[in-house]
mmCIF file of C-alpha atoms and ligand atoms in Angstrom:
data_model
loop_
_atom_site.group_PDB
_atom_site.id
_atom_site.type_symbol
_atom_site.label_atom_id
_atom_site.label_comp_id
_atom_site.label_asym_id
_atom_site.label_seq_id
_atom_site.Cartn_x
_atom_site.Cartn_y
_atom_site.Cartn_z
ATOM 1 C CA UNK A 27 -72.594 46.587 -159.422
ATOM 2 C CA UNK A 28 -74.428 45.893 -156.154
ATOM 3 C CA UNK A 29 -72.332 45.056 -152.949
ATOM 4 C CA UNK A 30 -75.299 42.980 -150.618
ATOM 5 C CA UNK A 31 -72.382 39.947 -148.927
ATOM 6 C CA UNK A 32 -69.997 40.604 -146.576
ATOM 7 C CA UNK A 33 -67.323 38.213 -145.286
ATOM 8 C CA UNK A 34 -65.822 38.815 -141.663
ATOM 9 C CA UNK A 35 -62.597 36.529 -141.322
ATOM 10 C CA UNK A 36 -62.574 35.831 -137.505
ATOM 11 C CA UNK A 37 -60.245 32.712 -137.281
ATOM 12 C CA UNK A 38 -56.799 34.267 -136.318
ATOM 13 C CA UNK A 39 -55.013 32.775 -132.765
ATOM 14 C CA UNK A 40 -55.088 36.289 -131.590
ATOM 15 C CA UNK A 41 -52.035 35.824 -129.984
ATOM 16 C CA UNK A 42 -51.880 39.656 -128.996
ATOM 17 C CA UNK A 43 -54.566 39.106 -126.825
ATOM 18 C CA UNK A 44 -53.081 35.289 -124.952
ATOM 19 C CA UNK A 45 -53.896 35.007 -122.282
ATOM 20 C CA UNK A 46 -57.568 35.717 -123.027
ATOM 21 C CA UNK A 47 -57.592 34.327 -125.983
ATOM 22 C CA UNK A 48 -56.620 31.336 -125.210
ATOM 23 C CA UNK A 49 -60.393 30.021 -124.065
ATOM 24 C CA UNK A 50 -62.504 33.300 -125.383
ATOM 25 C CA UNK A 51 -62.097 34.424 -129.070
ATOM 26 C CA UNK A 52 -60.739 37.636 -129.266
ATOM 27 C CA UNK A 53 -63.976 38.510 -131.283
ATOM 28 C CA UNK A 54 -66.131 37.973 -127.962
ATOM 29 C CA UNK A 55 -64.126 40.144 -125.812
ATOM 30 C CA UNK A 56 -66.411 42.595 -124.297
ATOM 31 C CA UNK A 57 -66.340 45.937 -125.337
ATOM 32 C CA UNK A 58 -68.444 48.699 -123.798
ATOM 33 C CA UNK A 59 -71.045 46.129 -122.909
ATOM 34 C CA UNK A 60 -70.961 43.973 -126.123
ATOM 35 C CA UNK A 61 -68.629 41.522 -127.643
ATOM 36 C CA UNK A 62 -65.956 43.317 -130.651
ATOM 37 C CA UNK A 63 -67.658 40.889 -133.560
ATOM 38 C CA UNK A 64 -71.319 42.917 -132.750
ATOM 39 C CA UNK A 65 -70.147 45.864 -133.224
ATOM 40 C CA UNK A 66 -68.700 44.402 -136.967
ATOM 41 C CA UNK A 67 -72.411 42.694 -137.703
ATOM 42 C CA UNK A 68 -73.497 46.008 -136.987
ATOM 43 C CA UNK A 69 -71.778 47.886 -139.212
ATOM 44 C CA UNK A 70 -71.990 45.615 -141.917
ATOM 45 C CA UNK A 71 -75.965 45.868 -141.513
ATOM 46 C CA UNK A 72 -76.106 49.257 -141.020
ATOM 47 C CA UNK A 73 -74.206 49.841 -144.754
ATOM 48 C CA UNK A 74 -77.059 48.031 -146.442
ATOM 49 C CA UNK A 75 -75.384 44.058 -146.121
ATOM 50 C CA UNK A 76 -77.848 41.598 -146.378
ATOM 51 C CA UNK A 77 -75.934 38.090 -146.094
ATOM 52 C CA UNK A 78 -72.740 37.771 -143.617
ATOM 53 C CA UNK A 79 -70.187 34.796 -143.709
ATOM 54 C CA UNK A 80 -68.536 34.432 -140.273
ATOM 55 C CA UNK A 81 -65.260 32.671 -141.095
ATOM 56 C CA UNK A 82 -64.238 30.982 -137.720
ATOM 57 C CA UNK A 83 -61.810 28.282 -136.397
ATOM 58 C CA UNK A 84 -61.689 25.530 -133.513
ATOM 59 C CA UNK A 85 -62.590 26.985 -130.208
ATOM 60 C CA UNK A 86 -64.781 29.758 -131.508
ATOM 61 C CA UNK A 87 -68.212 28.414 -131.422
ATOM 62 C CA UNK A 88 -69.579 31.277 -129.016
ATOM 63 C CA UNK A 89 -69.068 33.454 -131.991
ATOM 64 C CA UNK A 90 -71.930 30.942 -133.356
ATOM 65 C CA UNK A 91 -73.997 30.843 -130.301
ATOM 66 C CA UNK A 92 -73.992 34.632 -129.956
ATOM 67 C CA UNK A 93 -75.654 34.911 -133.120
ATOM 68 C CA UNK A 94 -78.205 32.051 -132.341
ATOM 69 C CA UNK A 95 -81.736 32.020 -130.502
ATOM 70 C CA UNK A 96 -81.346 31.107 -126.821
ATOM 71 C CA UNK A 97 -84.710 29.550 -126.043
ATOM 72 C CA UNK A 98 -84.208 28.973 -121.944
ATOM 73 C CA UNK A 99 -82.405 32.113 -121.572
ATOM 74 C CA UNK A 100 -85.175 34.303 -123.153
ATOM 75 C CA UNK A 101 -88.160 32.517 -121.500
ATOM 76 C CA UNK A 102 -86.167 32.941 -117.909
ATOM 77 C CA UNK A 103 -86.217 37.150 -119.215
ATOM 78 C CA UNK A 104 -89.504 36.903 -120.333
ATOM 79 C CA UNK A 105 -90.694 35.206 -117.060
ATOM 80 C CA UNK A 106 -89.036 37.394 -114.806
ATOM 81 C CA UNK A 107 -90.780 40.327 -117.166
ATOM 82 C CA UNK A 108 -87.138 41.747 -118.180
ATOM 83 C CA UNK A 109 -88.320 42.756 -121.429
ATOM 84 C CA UNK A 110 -85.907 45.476 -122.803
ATOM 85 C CA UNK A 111 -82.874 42.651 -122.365
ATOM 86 C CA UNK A 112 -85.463 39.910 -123.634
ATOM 87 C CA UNK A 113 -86.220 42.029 -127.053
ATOM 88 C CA UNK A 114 -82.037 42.913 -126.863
ATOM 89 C CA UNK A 115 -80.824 39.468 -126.740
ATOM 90 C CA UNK A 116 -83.368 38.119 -129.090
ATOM 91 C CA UNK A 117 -82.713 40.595 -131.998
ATOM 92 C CA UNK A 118 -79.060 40.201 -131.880
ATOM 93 C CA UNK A 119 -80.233 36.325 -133.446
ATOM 94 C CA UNK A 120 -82.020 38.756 -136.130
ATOM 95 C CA UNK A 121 -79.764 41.278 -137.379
ATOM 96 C CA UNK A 122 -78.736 39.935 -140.627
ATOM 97 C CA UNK A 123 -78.791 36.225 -142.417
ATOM 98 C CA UNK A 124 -75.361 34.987 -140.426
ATOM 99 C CA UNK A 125 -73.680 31.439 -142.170
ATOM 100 C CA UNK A 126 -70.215 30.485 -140.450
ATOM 101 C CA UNK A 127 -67.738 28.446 -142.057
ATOM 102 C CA UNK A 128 -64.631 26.885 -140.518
ATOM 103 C CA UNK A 129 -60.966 28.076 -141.646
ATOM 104 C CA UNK A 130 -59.440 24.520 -140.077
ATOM 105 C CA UNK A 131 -55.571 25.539 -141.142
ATOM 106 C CA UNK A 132 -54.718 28.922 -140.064
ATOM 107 C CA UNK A 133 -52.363 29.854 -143.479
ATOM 108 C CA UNK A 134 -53.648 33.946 -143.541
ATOM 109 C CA UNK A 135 -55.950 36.200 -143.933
ATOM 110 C CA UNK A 136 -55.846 35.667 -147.622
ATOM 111 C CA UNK A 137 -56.252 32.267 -147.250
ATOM 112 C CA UNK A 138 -59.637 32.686 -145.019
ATOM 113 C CA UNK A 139 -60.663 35.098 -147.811
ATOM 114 C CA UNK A 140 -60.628 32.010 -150.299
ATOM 115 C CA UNK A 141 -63.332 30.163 -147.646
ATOM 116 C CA UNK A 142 -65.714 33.064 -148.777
ATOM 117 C CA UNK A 143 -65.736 32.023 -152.500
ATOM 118 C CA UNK A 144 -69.081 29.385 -152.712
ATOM 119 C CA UNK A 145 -70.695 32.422 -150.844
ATOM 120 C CA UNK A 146 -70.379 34.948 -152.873
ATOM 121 C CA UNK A 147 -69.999 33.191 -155.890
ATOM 122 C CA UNK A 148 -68.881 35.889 -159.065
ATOM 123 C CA UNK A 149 -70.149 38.855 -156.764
ATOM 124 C CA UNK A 150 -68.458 41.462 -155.423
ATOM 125 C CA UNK A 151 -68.310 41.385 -151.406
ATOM 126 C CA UNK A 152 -66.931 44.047 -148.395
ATOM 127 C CA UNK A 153 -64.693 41.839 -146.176
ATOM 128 C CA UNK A 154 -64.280 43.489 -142.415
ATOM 129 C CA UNK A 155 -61.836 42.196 -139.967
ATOM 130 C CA UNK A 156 -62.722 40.576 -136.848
ATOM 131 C CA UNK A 157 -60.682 42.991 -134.667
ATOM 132 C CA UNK A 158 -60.925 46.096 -136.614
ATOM 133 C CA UNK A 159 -63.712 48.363 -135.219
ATOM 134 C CA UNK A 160 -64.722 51.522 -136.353
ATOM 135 C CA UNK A 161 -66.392 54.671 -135.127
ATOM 136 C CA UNK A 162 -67.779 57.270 -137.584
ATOM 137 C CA UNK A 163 -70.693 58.863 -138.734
ATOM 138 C CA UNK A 164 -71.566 56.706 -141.669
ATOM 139 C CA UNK A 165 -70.350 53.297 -141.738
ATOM 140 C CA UNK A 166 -67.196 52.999 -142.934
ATOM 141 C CA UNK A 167 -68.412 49.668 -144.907
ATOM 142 C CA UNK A 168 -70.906 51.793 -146.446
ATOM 143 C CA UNK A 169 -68.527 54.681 -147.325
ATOM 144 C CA UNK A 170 -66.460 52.191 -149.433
ATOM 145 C CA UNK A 171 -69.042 50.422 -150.898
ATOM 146 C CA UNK A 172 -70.619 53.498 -152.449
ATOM 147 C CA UNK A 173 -66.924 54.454 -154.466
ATOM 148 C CA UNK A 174 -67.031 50.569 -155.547
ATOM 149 C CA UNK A 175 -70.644 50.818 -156.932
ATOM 150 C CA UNK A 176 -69.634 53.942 -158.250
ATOM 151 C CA UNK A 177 -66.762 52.684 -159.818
ATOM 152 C CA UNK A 178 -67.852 49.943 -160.387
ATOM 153 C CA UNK A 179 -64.331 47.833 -159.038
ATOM 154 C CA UNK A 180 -62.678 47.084 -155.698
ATOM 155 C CA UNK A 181 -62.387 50.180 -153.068
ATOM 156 C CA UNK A 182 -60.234 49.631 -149.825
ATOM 157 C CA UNK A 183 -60.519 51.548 -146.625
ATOM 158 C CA UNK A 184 -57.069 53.706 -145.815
ATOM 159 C CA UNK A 185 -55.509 55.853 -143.778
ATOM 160 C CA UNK A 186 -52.200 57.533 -143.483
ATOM 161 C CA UNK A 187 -50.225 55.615 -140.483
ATOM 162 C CA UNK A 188 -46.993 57.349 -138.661
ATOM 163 C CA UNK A 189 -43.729 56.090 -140.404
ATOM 164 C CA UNK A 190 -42.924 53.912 -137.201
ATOM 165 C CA UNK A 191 -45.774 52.205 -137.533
ATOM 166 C CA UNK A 192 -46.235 51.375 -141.642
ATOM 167 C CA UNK A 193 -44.129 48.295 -140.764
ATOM 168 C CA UNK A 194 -47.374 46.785 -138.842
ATOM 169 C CA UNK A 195 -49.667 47.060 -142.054
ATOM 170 C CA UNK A 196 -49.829 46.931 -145.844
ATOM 171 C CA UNK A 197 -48.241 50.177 -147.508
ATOM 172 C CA UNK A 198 -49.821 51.461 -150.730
ATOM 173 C CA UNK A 199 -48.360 53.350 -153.906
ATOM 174 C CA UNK A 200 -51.482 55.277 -154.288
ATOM 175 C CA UNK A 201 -52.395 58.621 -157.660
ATOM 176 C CA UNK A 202 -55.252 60.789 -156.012
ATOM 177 C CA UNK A 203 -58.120 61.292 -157.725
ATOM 178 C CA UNK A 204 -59.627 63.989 -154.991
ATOM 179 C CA UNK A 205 -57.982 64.547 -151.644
ATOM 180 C CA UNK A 206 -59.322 61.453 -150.222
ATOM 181 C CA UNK A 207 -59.794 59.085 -152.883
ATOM 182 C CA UNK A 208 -56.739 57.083 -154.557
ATOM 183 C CA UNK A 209 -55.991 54.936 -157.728
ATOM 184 C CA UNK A 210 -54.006 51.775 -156.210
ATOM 185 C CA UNK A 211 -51.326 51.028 -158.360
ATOM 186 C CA UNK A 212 -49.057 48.718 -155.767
ATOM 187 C CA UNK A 213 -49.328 46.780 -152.080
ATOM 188 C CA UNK A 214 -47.150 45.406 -150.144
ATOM 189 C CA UNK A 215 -47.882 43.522 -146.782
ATOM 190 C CA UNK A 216 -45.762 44.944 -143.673
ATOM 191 C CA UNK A 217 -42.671 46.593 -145.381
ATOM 192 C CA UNK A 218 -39.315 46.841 -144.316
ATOM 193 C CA UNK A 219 -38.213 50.649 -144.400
ATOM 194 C CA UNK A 220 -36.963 50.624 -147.761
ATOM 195 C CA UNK A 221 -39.917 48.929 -149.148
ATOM 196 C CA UNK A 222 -42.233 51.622 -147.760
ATOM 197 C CA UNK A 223 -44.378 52.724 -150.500
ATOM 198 C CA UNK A 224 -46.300 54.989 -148.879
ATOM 199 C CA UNK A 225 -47.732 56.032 -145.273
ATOM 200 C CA UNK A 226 -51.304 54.671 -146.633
ATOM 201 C CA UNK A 227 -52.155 51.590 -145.235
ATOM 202 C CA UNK A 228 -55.489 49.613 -145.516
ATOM 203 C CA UNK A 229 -57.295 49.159 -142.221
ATOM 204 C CA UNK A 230 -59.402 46.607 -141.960
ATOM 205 C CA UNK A 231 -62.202 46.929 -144.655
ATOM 206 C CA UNK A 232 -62.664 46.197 -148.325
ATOM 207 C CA UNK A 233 -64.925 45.842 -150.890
ATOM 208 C CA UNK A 234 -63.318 43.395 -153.508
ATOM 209 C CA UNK A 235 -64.777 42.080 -156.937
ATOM 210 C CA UNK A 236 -64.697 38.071 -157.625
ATOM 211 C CA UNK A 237 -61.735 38.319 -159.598
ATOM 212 C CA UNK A 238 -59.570 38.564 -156.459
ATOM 213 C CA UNK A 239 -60.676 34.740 -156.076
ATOM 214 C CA UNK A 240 -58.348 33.717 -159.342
ATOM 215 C CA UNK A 241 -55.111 35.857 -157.305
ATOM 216 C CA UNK A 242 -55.283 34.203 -153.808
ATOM 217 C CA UNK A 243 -55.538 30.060 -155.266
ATOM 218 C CA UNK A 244 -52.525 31.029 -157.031
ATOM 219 C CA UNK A 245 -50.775 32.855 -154.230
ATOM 220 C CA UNK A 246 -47.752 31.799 -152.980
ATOM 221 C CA UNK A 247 -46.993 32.138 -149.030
ATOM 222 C CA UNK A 248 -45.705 35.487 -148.615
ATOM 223 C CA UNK A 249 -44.788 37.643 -145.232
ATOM 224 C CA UNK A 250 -44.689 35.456 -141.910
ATOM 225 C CA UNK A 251 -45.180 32.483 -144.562
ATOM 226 C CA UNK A 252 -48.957 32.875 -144.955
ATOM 227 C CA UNK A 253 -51.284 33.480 -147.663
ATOM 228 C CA UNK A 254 -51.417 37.309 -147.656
ATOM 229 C CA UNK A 255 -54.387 39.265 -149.201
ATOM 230 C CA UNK A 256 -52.433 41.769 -149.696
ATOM 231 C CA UNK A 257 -50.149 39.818 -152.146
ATOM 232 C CA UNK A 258 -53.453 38.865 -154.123
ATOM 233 C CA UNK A 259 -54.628 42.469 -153.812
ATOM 234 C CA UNK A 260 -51.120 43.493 -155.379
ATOM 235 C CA UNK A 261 -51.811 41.317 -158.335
ATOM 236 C CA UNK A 262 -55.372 42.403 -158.820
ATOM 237 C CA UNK A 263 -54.828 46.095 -158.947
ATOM 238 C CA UNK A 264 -52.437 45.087 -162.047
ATOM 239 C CA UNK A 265 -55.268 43.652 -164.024
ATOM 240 C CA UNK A 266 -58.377 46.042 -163.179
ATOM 241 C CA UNK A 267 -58.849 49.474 -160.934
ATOM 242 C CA UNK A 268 -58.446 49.320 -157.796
ATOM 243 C CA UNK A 269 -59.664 52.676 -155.444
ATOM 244 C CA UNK A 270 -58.479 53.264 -151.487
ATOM 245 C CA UNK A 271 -60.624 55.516 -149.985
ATOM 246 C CA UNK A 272 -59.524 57.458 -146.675
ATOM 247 C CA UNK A 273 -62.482 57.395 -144.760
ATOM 248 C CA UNK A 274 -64.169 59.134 -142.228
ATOM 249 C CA UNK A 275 -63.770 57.668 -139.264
ATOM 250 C CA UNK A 276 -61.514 56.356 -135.922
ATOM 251 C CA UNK A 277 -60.373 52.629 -136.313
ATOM 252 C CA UNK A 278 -59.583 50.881 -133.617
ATOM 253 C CA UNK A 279 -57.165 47.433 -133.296
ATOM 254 C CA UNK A 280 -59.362 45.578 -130.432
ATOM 255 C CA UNK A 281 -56.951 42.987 -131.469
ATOM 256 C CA UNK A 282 -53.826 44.123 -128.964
ATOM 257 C CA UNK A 283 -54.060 45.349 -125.406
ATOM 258 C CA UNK A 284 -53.727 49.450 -125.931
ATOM 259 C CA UNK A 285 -56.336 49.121 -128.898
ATOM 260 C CA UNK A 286 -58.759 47.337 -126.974
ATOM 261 C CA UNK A 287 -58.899 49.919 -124.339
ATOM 262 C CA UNK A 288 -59.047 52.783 -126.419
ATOM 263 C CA UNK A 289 -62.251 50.845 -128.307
ATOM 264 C CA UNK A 290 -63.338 50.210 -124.711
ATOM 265 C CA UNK A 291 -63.458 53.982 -123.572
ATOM 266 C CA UNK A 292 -64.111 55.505 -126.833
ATOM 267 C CA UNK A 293 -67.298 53.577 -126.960
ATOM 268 C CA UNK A 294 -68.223 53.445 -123.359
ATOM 269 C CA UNK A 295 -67.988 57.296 -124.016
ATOM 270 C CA UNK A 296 -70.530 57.003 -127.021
ATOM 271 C CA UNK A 297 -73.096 54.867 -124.971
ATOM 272 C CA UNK A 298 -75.306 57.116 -123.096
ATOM 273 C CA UNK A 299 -75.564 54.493 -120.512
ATOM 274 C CA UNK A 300 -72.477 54.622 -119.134
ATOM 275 C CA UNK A 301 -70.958 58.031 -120.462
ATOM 276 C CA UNK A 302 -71.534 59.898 -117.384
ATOM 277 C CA UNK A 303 -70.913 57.510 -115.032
ATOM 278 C CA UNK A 304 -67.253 56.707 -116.832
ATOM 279 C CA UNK A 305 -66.471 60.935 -117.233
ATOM 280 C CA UNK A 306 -67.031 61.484 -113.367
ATOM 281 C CA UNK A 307 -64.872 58.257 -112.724
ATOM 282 C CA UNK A 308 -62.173 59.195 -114.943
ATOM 283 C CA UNK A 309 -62.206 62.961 -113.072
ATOM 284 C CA UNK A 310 -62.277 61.330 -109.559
ATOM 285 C CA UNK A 311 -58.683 59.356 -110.514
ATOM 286 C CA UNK A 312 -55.573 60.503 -109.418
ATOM 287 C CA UNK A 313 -52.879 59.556 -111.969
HETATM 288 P P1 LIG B 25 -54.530 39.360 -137.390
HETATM 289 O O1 LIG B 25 -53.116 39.026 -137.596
HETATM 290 O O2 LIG B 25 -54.868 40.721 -136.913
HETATM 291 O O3 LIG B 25 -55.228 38.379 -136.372
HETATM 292 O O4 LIG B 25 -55.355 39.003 -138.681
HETATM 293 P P2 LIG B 25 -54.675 37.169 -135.556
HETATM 294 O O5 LIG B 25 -53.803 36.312 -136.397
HETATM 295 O O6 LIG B 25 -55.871 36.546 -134.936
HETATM 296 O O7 LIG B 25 -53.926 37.964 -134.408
HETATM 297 P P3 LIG B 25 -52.476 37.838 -133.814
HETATM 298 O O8 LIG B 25 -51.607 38.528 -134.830
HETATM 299 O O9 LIG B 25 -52.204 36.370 -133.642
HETATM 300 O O10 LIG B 25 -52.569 38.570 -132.509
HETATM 301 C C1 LIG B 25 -56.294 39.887 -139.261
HETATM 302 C C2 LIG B 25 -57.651 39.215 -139.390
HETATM 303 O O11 LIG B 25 -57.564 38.036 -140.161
HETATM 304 C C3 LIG B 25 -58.141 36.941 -139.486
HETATM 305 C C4 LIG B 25 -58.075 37.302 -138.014
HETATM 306 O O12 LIG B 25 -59.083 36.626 -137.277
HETATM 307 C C5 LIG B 25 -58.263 38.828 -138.043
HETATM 308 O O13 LIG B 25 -59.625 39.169 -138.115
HETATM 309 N N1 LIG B 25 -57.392 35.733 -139.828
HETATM 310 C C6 LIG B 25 -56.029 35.735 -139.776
HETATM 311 C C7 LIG B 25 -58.075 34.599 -140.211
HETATM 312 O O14 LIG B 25 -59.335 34.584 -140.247
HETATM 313 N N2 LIG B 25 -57.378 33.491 -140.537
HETATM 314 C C8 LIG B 25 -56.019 33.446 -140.511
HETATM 315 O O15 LIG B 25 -55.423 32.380 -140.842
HETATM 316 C C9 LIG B 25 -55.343 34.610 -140.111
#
C-alpha cells in the first residue's frame, strides 16, 4: 500500500470565523505571514504527497488563485529586482500537482469526502482539514501514513481531549496496541455525555482506504443533519482495521477565534523572521 493523494476539504461556511469569513475563506486567513491552507499544502508535501484535491465552494476562488502563476505580479518583482519574494511567490504555484473541485451543497464533511472519489479512484488517500494546522517535528500526515502502509489499512490522527471538550469532536472506543497506537473498534461524531466513548478524538487528519467510498453514498444524515465522516468511519472500522495513532505534535483549530491566535503566535514564534521582534513585544506589554 502506497499513500501518494491527499484530499483537503476546504468548503465549510466557517461560521466561527463571520465576520471574516464572510468575503475571505477562512483557509486564506493569514497566519504568521501566510494564509492557514499553505501551511496544509505544506505538510501534505512535506509527508511525501504527490497529487492534492482542494475541495472548495462558492466564494473561495482565492484558494485557486493562491495556488496559480501570477504573471504581472512576478514580472513587477522581477522588475523592481525583488527576487527572494519573486522565487517565494512563484514556487508556492509549484509545490505539488493542486486540482480543485467544487462541493456546491454544503451537506458535511463526509459528504465533501465523496467529491474526492474520481481522484483517487480505488487508492488509499490522507484527507487534512482546511482549518486544522499542525506543528511537529515530522509531519503529522506523514506519521500516519507510515502506520497505514505499515498496516496496510486506514490510520487516523488522535489525541486525548479534556472531558468538557469531547462534545466538540468525534470520540473513539479505541484497544492499544503500544502506548500510542490504537485498534478503532467504534466512532461517534460529537457525543452527548453519556455517549462518550472515550477522551480520544480524531483531529483533523486521516489516511483512509477506498472502501470508505461504499460507507459515505450510503450514509444517512447524521449529527447537525449532515453527512458525517465519522458515521462512515464507524461503519468501516466494522468491516476492516482501522488504527488511530496519537501523534506527535500541537494541533491547532485556525477555524475559531482563540485557535487562530494561538496558530498565529505559535508560528510567528517558529519563524525566525519575526520571533524576536514578537518575544520583545510580548515583554514590553503590560497586561
Ligand atoms: P468545520 O465544521 O470545522 O468547518 O468542518 P466549517 O463548517 O467551515 O466551520 P464552522 O463550523 O461553520 O465554523 C471541518 C472541515 O470540513 C470542511 C470544512 O471546510 C473544514 O475544513 N467542510 C465542512 C467541507 O468541506 N464541506 C462541508 O459541507 C462541511
Amino acid at each position: 500500500m502506497k499513500v501518494k493523494k491527499a484530499v483537503i476539504p476546504a468548503a465549510g461556511f466557517g461560521t466561527r470565523m463571520l465576520p471574516a469569513a464572510k468575503a475571505v475563506p477562512k483557509e486564506m486567513i493569514c497566519i504568521a505571514g501566510r494564509p492557514a491552507i499553505h501551511y496544509i499544502v505544506k505538510e501534505a508535501v512535506d509527508s511525501g504527497i504527490e497529487d492534492i484535491l482542494i475541495i472548495t465552494s462558492r466564494g473561495k476562488t482565492a484558494i485557486e488563485d493562491y495556488f496559480d502563476y501570477s504573471p504581472e505580479l512576478e514580472s513587477r518583482l522581477e522588475m523592481s529586482g525583488k527576487t527572494d519574494l519573486l522565487n517565494e511567490v512563484h514556487e508556492i504555484a509549484e509545490m505539488a500537482n493542486i486540482t480543485f473541485i467544487r462541493q456546491k451543497e454544503l451537506k458535511g464533511l463526509g459528504h465533501a469526502v465523496m467529491h474526492a472519489k474520481s481522484f483517487t479512484g480505488d487508492e488509499p488517500f490522507a484527507v487534512l482539514l482546511g482549518d486544522d494546522i499542525m506543528r511537529s517535528d515530522v509531519p503529522v500526515t506523514k506519521q500516519l501514513i507510515e502506520n497505514a502502509e505499515k498496516y496496510e489499512c486506514s490510520c487516523v490522527g488522535v489525541k486525548c481531549v479534556d472531558s468538557s471538550d469531547i462534545s466538540k469532536y468525534s470520540s473513539l472506543a479505541v484497544e492499544p496496541i503500544t502506548d500510542k497506537l490504537f485498534d478503532v473498534k467504534k466512532l461517534i461524531e460529537k457525543p452527548t455525555p453519556d455517549k462518550v466513548l472515550s477522551n480520544y478524538a480524531i483531529l483533523g487528519r486521516y489516511v483512509l482506504t477506498g472502501d470508505i467510498y461504499s460507507f459515505l453514498e450510503n450514509a444517512e444524515p447524521g449529527f447537525g443533519g449532515e453527512i458525517q465522516l465519522t458515521d462512515a468511519l464507524n461503519a468501516l472500522c466494522n468491516k476492516e482495521r482501522m488504527l488511530a495513532l496519537e501523534f506527535e505534535g500541537e494541533r491547532f483549530d485556525s477555524g475559531n477565534i482563540c485557535g487562530y491566535m494561538e496558530a498565529s503566535i505559535q508560528l510567528a514564534l517558529a519563524n525566525p523572521e519575526v520571533s524576536e521582534w514578537l518575544k520583545n513585544y510580548m515583554k514590553g506589554l503590560t497586561l
